[in-house]
Amino acid sequence: MRCNDRPSSPIAIDGPAASGKSTVGEALAKQLGFAFLDTGLMYRAFTLAALRIGLSAEDPDACGKFAEELSLRVIPGTRTRIELGGEDITERLRDSEVEAKVSRYSAIPRVRAAMVSSQRALAQGAQIILAGRDIGTVVLPGAPLKLFLTASEDARAKRRGEQTGAEDDAQARHDISRRDRVDSTRTVSPLKPAPDAILIDTTHLSLAEVIDLALEYARCARS
Ligand code: DC
């Protein structure tokens, strides 16, 4: 490993639901002066748009066509924002019906192809961090730094429960486990670490410790 002042770009962060990709990605982007693109929000935005027009995930052809024609404005920044037809829908993207359906829509190959092509265009030439499920394996396989965050299901459910202010974490645990199952068993671009990804198990680490580790890797990546 060589360390230098110029952090590697782009940086790929993948991992299962509620593994801290967005929190870590945002913090890292802020520290490095990079943009942050949370690609999960793009699949969520597609899901919200499809639900609004009553398009079912059981109709992959119609979903594929809709994804190719959909005009989403994705704005990477220290936080990612998304506009649909001029409306800022960012705050709607964690609604429960989106949460419940997003894995189904994101398993459709043509929907993925449309999203991946926008993600690559946004990453082109930018100082940027992308977070998702397939960034290191499919979207940016040449990224000089790939992190794969994991944590036990218990730890992830607890953190998600705290974020949403839920009284207990049973619902969070149920949602996380269902999404992980669909995301890691789908045929196209399943959730998995790239062969050259650095695995960070955050179960027993504080957020500050994970961010410090990630920063060290960003500044000392193999170049
Ligand atoms: O990161 P997230 O939990 O907000 O992602 C929501 C869903 O989007 C996730 O369950 C699977 C899908 N997703 C994907 O298939 N590929 C990505 N690169 C990012 C998210």
Short mmCIF file of C-alpha atoms and ligand atoms in Angstrom, two decimals, residues 21 39-40 43-44 94 102-103 106 112 132-135 179 183 186, ligand 1:
data_model
loop_
_atom_site.label_atom_id
_atom_site.label_comp_id
_atom_site.label_asym_id
_atom_site.label_seq_id
_atom_site.Cartn_x
_atom_site.Cartn_y
_atom_site.Cartn_z
CA LYS A 21 -23.10 2.52 3.41
CA THR A 39 -27.54 4.45 -5.92
CA GLY A 40 -30.15 2.80 -3.68
CA TYR A 43 -33.88 2.26 -7.39
CA ARG A 44 -36.17 3.71 -4.73
CA ARG A 94 -37.87 5.67 2.55
CA VAL A 102 -37.88 -1.83 -4.09
CA SER A 103 -36.06 -5.18 -4.18
CA SER A 106 -34.52 -3.62 -8.79
CA ARG A 112 -30.86 -2.20 -13.77
CA GLY A 132 -24.97 0.33 -3.55
CA ARG A 133 -24.98 -3.43 -4.06
CA ASP A 134 -23.16 -3.89 -7.38
CA ILE A 135 -20.86 -0.88 -7.62
CA ARG A 179 -34.42 -7.43 1.20
CA ASP A 183 -30.93 -8.76 -3.30
CA ARG A 186 -31.40 -12.35 -7.86
O1 DC B 1 -29.24 0.93 -0.38
P1 DC B 1 -30.75 0.86 -0.19
O2 DC B 1 -31.15 -0.04 0.94
O3 DC B 1 -31.40 2.19 -0.12
O4 DC B 1 -31.26 0.16 -1.54
C1 DC B 1 -32.62 -0.08 -1.80
C2 DC B 1 -32.75 -1.26 -2.74
O5 DC B 1 -32.26 -0.93 -4.03
C3 DC B 1 -32.02 -2.52 -2.31
O6 DC B 1 -32.85 -3.35 -1.52
C4 DC B 1 -31.64 -3.17 -3.61
C5 DC B 1 -31.60 -2.04 -4.61
N1 DC B 1 -30.24 -1.65 -5.00
C6 DC B 1 -29.64 -2.39 -5.99
O7 DC B 1 -30.20 -3.39 -6.43
N2 DC B 1 -28.43 -2.01 -6.48
C7 DC B 1 -27.81 -0.92 -6.00
N3 DC B 1 -26.64 -0.55 -6.53
C8 DC B 1 -28.40 -0.17 -4.95
C9 DC B 1 -29.61 -0.58 -4.45
#
